[in-house]
Coordinates of C-alpha atoms in Angstrom, one line a residue:
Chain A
X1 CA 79.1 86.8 -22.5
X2 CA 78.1 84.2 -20.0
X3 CA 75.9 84.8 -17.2
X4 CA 77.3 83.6 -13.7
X5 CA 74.9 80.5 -12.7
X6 CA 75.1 78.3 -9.8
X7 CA 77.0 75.0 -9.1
X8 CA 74.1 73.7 -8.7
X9 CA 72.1 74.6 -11.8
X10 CA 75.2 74.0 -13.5
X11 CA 75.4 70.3 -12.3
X12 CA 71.8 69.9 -13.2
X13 CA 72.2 70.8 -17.2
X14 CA 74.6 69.1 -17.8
X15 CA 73.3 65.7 -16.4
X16 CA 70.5 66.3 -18.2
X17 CA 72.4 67.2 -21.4
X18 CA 74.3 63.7 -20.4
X19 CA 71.5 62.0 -19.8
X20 CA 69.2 63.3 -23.0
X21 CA 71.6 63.6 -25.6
X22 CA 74.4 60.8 -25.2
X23 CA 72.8 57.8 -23.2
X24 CA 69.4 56.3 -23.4
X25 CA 68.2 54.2 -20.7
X26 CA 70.8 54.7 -17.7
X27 CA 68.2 55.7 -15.0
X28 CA 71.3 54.8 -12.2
X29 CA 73.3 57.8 -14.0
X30 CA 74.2 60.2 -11.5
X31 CA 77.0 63.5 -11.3
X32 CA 79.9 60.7 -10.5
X33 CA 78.8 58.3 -12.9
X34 CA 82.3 57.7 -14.9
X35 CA 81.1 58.5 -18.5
X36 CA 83.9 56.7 -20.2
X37 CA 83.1 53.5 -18.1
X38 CA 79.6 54.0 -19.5
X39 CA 80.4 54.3 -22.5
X40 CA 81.1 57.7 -23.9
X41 CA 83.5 57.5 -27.0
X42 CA 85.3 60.1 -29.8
X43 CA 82.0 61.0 -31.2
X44 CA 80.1 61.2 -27.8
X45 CA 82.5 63.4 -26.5
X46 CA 82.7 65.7 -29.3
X47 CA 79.0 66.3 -29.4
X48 CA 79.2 67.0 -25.5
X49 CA 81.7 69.3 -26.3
X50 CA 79.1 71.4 -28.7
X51 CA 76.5 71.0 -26.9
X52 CA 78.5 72.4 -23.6
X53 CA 79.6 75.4 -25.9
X54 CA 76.3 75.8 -26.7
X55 CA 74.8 75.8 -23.1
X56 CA 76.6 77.5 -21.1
X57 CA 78.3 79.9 -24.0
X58 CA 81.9 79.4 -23.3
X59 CA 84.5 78.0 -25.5
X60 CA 86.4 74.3 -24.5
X61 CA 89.9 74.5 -25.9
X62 CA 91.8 71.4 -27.0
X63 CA 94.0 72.0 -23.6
X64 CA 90.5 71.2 -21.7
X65 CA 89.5 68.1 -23.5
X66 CA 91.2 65.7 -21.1
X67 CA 90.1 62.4 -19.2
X68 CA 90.4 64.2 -16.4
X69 CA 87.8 66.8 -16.9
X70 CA 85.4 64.5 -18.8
X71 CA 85.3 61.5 -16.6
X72 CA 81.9 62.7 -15.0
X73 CA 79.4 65.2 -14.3
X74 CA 80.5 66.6 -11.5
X75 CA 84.5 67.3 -13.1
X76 CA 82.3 68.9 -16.5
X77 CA 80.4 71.3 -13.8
X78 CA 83.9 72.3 -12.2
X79 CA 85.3 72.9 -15.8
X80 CA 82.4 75.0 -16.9
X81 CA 82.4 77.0 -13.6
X82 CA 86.2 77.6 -13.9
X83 CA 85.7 78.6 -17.9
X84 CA 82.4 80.7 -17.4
X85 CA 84.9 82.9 -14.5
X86 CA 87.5 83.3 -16.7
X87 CA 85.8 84.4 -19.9
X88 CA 84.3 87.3 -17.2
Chain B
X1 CA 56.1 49.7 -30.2
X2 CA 53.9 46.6 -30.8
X3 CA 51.8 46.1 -33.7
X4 CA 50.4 43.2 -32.4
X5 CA 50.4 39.5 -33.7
X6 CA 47.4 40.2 -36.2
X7 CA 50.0 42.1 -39.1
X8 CA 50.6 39.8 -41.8
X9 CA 52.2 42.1 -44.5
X10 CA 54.4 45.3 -44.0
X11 CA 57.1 47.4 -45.6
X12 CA 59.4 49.6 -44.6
X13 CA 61.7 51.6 -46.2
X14 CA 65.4 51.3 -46.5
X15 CA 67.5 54.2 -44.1
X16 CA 70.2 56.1 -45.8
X17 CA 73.1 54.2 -45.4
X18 CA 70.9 51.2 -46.3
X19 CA 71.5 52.8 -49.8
X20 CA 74.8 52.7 -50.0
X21 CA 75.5 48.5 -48.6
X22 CA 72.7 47.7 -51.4
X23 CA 74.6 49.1 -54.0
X24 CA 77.4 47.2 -52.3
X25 CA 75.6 43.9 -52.5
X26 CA 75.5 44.6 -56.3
X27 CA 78.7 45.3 -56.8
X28 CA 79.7 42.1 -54.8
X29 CA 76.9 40.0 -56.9
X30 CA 78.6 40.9 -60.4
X31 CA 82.3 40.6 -58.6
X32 CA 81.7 36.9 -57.6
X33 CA 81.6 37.9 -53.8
X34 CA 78.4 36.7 -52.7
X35 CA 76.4 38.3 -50.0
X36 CA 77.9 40.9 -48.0
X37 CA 77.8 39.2 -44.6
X38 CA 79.6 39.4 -40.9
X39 CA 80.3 37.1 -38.3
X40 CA 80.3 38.0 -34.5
X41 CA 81.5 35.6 -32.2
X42 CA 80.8 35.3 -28.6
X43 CA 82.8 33.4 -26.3
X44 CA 80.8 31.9 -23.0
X45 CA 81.7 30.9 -19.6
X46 CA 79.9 27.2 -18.3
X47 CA 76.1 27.0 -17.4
X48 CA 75.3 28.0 -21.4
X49 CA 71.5 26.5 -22.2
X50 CA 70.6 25.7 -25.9
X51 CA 67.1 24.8 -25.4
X52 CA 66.9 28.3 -23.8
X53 CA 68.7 30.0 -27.2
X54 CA 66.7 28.0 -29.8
X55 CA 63.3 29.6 -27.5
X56 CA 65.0 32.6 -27.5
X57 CA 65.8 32.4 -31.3
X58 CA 62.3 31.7 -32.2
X59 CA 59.9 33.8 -30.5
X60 CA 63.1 36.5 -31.9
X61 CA 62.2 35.0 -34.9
X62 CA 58.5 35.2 -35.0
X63 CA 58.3 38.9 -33.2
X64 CA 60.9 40.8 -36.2
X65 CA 58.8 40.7 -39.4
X66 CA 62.6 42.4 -41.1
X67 CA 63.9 38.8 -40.6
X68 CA 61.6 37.6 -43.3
X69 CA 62.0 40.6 -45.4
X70 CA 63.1 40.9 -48.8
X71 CA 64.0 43.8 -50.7
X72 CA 61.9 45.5 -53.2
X73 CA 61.3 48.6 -54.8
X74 CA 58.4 50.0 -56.5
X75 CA 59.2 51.7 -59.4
X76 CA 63.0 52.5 -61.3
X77 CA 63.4 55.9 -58.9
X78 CA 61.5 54.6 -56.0
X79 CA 63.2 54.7 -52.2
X80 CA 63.7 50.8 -51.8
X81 CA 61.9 48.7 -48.8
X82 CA 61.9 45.9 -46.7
X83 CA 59.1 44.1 -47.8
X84 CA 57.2 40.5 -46.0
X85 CA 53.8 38.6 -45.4
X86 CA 53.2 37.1 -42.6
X87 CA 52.8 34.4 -40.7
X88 CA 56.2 34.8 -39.3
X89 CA 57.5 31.9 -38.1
X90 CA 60.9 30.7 -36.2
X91 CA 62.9 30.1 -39.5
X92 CA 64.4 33.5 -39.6
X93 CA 67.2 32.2 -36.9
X94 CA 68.8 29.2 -37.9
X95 CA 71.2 27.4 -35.4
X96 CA 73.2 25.0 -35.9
X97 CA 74.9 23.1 -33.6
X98 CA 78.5 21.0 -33.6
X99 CA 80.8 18.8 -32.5
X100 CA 83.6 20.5 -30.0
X101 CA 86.3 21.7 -32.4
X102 CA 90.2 22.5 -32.5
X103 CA 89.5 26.3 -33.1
X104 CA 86.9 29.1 -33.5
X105 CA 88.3 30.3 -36.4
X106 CA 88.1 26.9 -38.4
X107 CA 84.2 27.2 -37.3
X108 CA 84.6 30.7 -38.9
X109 CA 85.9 30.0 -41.8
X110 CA 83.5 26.7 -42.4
X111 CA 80.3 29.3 -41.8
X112 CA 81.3 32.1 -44.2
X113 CA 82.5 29.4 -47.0
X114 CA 78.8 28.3 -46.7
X115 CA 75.7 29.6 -48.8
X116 CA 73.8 33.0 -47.4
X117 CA 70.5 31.4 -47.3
X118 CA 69.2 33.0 -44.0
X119 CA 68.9 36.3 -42.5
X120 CA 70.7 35.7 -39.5
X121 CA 72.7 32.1 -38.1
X122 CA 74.3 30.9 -35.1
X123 CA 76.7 28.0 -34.9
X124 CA 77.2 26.7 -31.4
X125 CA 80.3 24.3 -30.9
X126 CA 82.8 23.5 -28.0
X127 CA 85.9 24.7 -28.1
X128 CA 88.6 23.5 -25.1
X129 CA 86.0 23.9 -22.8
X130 CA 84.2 26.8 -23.7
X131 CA 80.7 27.3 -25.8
X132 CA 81.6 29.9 -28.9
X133 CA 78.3 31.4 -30.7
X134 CA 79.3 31.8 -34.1
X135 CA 76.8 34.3 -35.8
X136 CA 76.6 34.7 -39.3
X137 CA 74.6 38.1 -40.2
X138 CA 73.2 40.3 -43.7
X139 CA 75.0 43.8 -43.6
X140 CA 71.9 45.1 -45.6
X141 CA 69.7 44.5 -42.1
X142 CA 72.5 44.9 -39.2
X143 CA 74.6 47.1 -39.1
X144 CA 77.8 46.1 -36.1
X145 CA 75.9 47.9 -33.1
X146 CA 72.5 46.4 -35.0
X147 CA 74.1 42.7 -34.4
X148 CA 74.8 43.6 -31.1
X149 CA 71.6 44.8 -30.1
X150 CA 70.1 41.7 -31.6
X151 CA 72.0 39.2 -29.5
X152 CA 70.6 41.1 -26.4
X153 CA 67.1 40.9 -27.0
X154 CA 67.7 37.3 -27.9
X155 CA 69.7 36.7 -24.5
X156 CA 66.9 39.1 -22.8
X157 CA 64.4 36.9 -24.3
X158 CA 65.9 34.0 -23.2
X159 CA 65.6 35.0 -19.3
X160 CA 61.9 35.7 -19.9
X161 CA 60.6 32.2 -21.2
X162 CA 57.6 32.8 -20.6
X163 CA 57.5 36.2 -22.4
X164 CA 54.6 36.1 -25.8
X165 CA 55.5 36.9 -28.9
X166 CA 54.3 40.2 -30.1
X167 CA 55.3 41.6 -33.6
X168 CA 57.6 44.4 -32.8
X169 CA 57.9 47.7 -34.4
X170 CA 61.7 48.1 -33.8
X171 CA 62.6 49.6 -36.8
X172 CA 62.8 52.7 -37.6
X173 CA 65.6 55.0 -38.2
X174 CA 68.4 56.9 -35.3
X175 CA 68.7 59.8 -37.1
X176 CA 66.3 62.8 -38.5
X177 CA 66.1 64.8 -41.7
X178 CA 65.4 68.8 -42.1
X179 CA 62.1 68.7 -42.7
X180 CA 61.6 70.5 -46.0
X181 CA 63.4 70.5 -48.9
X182 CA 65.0 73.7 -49.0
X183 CA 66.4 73.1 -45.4
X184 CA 68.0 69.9 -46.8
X185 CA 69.6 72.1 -49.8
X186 CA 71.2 74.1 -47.3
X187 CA 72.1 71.6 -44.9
X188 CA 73.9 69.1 -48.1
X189 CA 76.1 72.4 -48.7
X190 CA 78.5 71.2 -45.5
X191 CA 78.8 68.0 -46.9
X192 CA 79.6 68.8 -50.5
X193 CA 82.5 71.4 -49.5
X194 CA 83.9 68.7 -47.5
X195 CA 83.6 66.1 -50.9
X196 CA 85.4 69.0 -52.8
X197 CA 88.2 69.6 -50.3
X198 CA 88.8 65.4 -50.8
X199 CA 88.4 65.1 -54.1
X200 CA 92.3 66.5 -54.2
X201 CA 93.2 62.6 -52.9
X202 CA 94.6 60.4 -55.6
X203 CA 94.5 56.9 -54.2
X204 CA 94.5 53.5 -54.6
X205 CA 93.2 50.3 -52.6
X206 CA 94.9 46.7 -52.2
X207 CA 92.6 45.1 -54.1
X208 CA 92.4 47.0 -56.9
X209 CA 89.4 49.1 -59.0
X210 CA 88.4 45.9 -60.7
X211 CA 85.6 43.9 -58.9
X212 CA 86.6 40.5 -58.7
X213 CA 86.1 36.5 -57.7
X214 CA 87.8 35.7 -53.9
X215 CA 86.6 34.4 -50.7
X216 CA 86.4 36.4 -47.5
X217 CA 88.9 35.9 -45.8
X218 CA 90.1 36.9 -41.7
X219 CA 93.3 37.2 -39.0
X220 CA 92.1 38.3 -35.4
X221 CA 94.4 39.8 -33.4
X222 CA 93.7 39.7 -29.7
X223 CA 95.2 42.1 -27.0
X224 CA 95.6 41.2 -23.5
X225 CA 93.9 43.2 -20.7
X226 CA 97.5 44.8 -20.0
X227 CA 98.6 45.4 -23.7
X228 CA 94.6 47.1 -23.9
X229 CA 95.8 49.4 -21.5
X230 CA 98.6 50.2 -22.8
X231 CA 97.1 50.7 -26.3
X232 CA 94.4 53.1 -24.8
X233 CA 97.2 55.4 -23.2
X234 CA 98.9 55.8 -25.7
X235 CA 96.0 56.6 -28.1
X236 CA 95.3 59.0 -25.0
X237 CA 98.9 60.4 -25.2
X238 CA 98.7 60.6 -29.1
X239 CA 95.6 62.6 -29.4
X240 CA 96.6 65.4 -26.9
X241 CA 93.8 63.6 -24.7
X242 CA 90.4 61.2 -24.9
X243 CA 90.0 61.0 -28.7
X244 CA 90.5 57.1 -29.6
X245 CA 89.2 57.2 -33.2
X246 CA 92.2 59.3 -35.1
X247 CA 94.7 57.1 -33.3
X248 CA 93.0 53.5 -34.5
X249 CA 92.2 55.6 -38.2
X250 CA 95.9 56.6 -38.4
X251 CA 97.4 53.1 -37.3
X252 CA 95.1 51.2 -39.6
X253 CA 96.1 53.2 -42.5
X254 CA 99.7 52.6 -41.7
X255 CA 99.1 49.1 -41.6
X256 CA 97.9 49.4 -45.7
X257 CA 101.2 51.3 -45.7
X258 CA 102.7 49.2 -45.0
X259 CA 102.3 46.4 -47.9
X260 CA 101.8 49.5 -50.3
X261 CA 105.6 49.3 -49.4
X262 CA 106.5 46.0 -50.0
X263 CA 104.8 45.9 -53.4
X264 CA 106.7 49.3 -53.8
X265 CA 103.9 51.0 -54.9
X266 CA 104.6 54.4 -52.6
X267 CA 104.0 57.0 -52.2
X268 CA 100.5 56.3 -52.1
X269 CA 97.7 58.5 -50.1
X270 CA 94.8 57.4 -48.5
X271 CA 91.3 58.2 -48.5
X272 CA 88.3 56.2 -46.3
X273 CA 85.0 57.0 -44.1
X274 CA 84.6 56.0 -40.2
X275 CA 81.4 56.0 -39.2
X276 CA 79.3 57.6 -37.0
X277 CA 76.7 55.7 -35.4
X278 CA 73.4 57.4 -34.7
X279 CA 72.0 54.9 -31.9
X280 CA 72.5 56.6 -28.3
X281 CA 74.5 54.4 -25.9
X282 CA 71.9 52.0 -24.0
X283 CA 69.3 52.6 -26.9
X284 CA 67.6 49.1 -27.7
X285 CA 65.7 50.4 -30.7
X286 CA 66.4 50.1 -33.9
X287 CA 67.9 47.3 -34.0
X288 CA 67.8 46.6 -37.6
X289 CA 69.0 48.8 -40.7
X290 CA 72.4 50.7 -41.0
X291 CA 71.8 53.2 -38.5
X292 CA 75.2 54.9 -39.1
X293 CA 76.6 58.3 -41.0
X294 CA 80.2 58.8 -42.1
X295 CA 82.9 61.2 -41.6
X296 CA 85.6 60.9 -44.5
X297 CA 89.4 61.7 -43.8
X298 CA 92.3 61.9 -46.0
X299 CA 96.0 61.4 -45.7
X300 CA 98.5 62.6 -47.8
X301 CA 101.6 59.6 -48.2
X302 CA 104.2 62.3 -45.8
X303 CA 101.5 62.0 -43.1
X304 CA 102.0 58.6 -43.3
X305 CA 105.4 57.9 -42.3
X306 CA 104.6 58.4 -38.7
X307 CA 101.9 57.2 -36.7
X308 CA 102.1 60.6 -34.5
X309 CA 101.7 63.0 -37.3
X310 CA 98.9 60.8 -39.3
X311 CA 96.8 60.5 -35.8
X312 CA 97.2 64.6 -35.2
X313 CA 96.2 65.5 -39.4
X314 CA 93.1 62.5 -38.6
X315 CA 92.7 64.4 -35.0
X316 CA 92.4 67.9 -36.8
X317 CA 89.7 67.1 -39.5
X318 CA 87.6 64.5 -36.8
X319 CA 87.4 68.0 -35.0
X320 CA 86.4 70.2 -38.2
X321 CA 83.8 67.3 -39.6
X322 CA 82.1 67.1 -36.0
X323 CA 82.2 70.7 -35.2
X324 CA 80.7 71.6 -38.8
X325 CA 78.2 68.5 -38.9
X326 CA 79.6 66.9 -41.5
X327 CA 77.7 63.4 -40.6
X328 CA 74.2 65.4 -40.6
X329 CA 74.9 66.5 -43.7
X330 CA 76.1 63.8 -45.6
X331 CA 72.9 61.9 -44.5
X332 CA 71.1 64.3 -46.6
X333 CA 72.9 63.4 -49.4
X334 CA 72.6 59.2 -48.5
X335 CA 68.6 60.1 -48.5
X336 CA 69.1 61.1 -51.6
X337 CA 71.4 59.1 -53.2
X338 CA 68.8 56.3 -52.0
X339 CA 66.3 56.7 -55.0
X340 CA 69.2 55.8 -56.9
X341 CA 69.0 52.7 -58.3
X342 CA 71.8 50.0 -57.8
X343 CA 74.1 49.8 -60.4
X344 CA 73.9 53.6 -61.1
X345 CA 74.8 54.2 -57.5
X346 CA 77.7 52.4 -57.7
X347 CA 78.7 53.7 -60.8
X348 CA 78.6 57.0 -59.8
X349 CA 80.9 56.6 -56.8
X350 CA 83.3 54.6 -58.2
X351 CA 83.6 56.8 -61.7
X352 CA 84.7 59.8 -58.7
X353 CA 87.1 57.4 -56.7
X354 CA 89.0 55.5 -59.9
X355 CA 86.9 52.8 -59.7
X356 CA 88.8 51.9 -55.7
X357 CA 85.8 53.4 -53.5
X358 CA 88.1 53.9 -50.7
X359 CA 91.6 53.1 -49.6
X360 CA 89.8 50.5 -46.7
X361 CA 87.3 49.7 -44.4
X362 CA 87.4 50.5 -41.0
X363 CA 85.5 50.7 -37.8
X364 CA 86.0 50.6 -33.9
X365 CA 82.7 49.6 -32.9
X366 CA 83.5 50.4 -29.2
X367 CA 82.4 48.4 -26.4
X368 CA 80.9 45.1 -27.6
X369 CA 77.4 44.1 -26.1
X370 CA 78.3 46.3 -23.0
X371 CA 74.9 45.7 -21.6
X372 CA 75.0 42.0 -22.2
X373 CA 76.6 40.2 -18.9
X374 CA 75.0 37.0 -19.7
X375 CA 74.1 34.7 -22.6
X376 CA 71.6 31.7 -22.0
X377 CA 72.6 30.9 -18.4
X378 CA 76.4 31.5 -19.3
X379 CA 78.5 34.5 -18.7
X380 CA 79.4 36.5 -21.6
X381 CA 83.6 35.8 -21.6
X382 CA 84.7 37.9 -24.8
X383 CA 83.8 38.8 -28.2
X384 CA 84.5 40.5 -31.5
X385 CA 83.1 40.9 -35.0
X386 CA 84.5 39.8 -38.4
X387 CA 83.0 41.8 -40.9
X388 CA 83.9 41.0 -44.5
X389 CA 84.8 43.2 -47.4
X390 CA 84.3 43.8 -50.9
X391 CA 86.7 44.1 -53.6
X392 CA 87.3 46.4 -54.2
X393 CA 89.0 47.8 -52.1
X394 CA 89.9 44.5 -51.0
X395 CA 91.0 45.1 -47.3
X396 CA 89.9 46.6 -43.8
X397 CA 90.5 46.6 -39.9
X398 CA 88.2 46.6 -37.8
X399 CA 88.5 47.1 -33.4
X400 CA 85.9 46.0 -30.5
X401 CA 86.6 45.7 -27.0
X402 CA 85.4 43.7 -24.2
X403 CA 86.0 43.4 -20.6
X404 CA 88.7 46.0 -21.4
X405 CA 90.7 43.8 -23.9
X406 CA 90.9 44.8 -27.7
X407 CA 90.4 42.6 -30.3
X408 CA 91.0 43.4 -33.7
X409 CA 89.9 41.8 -36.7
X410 CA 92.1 42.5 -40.6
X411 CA 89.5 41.1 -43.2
X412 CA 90.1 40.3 -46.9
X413 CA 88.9 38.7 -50.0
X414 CA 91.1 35.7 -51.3
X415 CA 93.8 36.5 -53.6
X416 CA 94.1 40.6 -52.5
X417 CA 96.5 39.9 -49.7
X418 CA 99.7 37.2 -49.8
X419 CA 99.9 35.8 -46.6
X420 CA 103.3 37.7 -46.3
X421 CA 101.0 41.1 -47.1
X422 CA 99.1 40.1 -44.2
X423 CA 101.9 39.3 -41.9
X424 CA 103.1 42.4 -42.4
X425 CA 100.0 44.4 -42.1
X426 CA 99.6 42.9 -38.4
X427 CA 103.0 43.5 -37.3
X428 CA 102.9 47.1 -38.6
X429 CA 99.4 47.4 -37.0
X430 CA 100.9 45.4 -33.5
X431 CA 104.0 47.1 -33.3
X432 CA 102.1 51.0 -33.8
X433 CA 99.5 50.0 -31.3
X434 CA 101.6 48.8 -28.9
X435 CA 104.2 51.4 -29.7
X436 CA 107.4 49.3 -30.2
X437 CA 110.0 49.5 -32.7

């Protein structure tokens, strides 16, 4: 099970799973930075996905791959935090 | 990164997917086909400098030692390589440049009915006001992000005039291998379950099992920004959320449906790969070599008759290949499958496919030269690829998309498609994209 972490630390993995394991070379990239205006596709988003799962130990249904959840950083960390809560 | 001017002779060896366009070339070779080449076209806004792309082009030129390359292999089981001796000089860019013209697909047409004698070639002409690049390319060294990459550091170059040329090491290869072999045994097992589950899929392609004689041939289709945004929600809509690449998969193997149908050859199922590109988004490096691993879907001829159902059954397996690796794993196998040599390789995929390889080609490349604003003093306005195709299979459909407008591009070799077959492959394609009718 999932140990509560902080909005904060939350916020900072997963910009820096962003950052390292989908784009190269967007030093401007920041938590509002629209991902699907920069770029992120199918495959991208799939591999977020695992790597998420992988992370933070939680599962992403299909109901929670949406635009709205993915479009940056700062909606991932709010879908984490609400998923880590209720797999509690 | 830099070697440094003094290298005179390297080698490097060909990536995995490298193995399977050589094969390809051979196949095309003994069919008649010639060279397995693309085109990409750029379209620019005014202010474009061609003193400042032929520069550009030939310090390019003179700092890529795989522009001069050939390709060799050592011995009958060897893994093939780029070989060349130096000097390297500006001749590995050619350009060309025209008279304005009625149309850029005339131009088109004109530079792929013309010899492959270079590595890579850009036409410039003038079309109703606007400067079109068109560049002619060798799938064995670019792959379509490859190209696109390429025409950056050419346009990057070209704002830097003053830049020296330095041999650059920007090869190399996107993706890594288990390290040892018994890892790799273990990691091919993902892929060959997947094979197994497909090798259920009796199909056919357009152009038939029999490589054969024809020219390449090309109908773009260009969506406006509005019909883009349209297409894009309803992909959205289709695939429960942000997944674009079932709905474009499923719609293009409609399209085939589609003249299946009129030749009344149904029911007919399909089976083709999409692939997965290993380059991270803003990478510069590699440019060169087929960077890219596949994920292979099937559809049974009931999934076909409606876009909805094919997009969900492409939706579900997309989700199973990624979550299981499948593109990892196959790249095991395309190491492999590399020591091959040619004609072997191809025989041993064809012998497992009836001789059709797949039931198309297909790619959406995603956002065309998103980093590139601006091309020798002129704003970048629009582009799109034209890859061609071998027969067989014949036929493929290919998606890129700039400044938020789709363009997509139905290629063919001469005598697979009537010019009614492709009329009605586009207005199935059209009408599912844009969901009328």
């Amino acid at each position: 099970m999932a140990r509560p972490v902080s909005h904060q630390k939350i916020l900072q993995d997963l910009l820096s799973l962003v950052q390292e394991h989908l784009f190269e070379s967007q030093s401007g990239m920041d938590a509002e930075t629209d991902l699907f205006e920069a770029g992120m596709e199918s495959m991208g988003i799939m591999q977020l996905i695992m790597q998420i799962e992988e992370r933070f130990g939680i599962v992403v249904s299909d109901g929670d791959v949406t635009r709205q959840n993915f479009r940056s950083v700062a909606a991932l960390a709010a879908m984490v935090e609400r998923l880590s809560t209720s797999g509690e | 990164m830099i070697v440094g001017e003094t290298v005179q002779q390297f080698r490097v060896p060909l990536v995995g997917c490298d193995g399977f366009l050589l094969a390809l070339e051979d196949l095309m070779a003994a069919g008649g086909q010639g060279r397995h080449v693309g085109l990409t076209v750029l379209k620019l806004g005014a202010g474009f400098c061609a003193t400042s792309l032929r520069s550009a082009a030939e310090r390019f030129s003179r700092s890529h030692p795989l522009l001069h390359a050939r390709v060799r292999r050592g011995w009958l089981f060897g893994v093939p390589e780029w070989r060349a001796e130096g000097p390297f000089l500006g001749s590995g860019v050619l350009i060309e440049e025209h008279p304005p013209a009625v149309s850029v697909e005339s131009v088109c047409e004109r530079v792929l009915a013309l010899p492959t004698t270079e590595t890579l070639r850009i036409d410039v002409v003038s079309i109703e006001g606007s400067t079109y690049l068109v560049v002619k390319w060798l799938h064995m060294l670019f792959d379509g992000r490859g190209i696109e990459l390429a025409l950056h550091e050419i346009a990057r170059l070209a704002e830097h005039p003053a830049e020296p040329v330095t041999v650059q090491r920007s090869w190399g290869a996107a993706f890594t291998l288990p390290r040892n072999f018994w890892e790799r045994l273990r990691g091919v097992r993902t892929f060959l379950a997947r094979y197994h589950q497909l090798e259920a899929t009796v199909f056919a392609s357009l152009g038939g099992a029999v490589p054969r004689p024809g020219e390449a041939r090309f109908r773009i289709l260009h969506f406006n920004t509005e019909q883009s945004r349209s297409i894009r929600e309803r992909a959205e809509f289709l695939t429960g959320g942000i997944f674009l690449l079932p709905y474009f998969f499923a719609a293009v193997a409609r399209a085939h449906a589609a003249v299946f149908e009129l030749r009344g050859q149904v029911p007919m199922n399909y089976h083709a790969g999409a692939p997965v590109q290993g380059r991270r988004r803003g990478a510069k490096h590699p440019i060169f070599q087929n960077q890219i691993s596949q994920f292979y879907f099937s559809l049974w001829h009931e999934e076909v008759s409606s876009l909805e159902i094919a997009t969900r059954s492409i939706h579900a397996q997309f989700s199973a290949m990624a979550r299981s690796k499948v593109d990892s794993s196959f790249l095991i196998m395309l190491n492999w499958l590399l020591r091959m040599p040619e004609r072997l390789y191809m025989n041993f995929l064809r012998a497992d496919t009836n001789g059709h390889l797949t039931s198309f080609f297909h790619s959406h490349t995603g956002q065309f030269m998103p980093e590139t604003l601006t091309f020798c003093g002129a704003a970048l306005a629009d582009g799109w690829h034209i890859p061609t195709v071998s027969t067989p299979p014949g036929s493929g459909i290919f998606f890129s998309e700039r400044n938020r407008r789709l363009t997509g591009t139905v290629s063919w070799r001469d005598g697979v498609l009537s010019e009614a077959e492709v009329d009605a492959m586009c207005l199935r394609l059209t009408r599912d994209l844009l969901g009328e009718g």
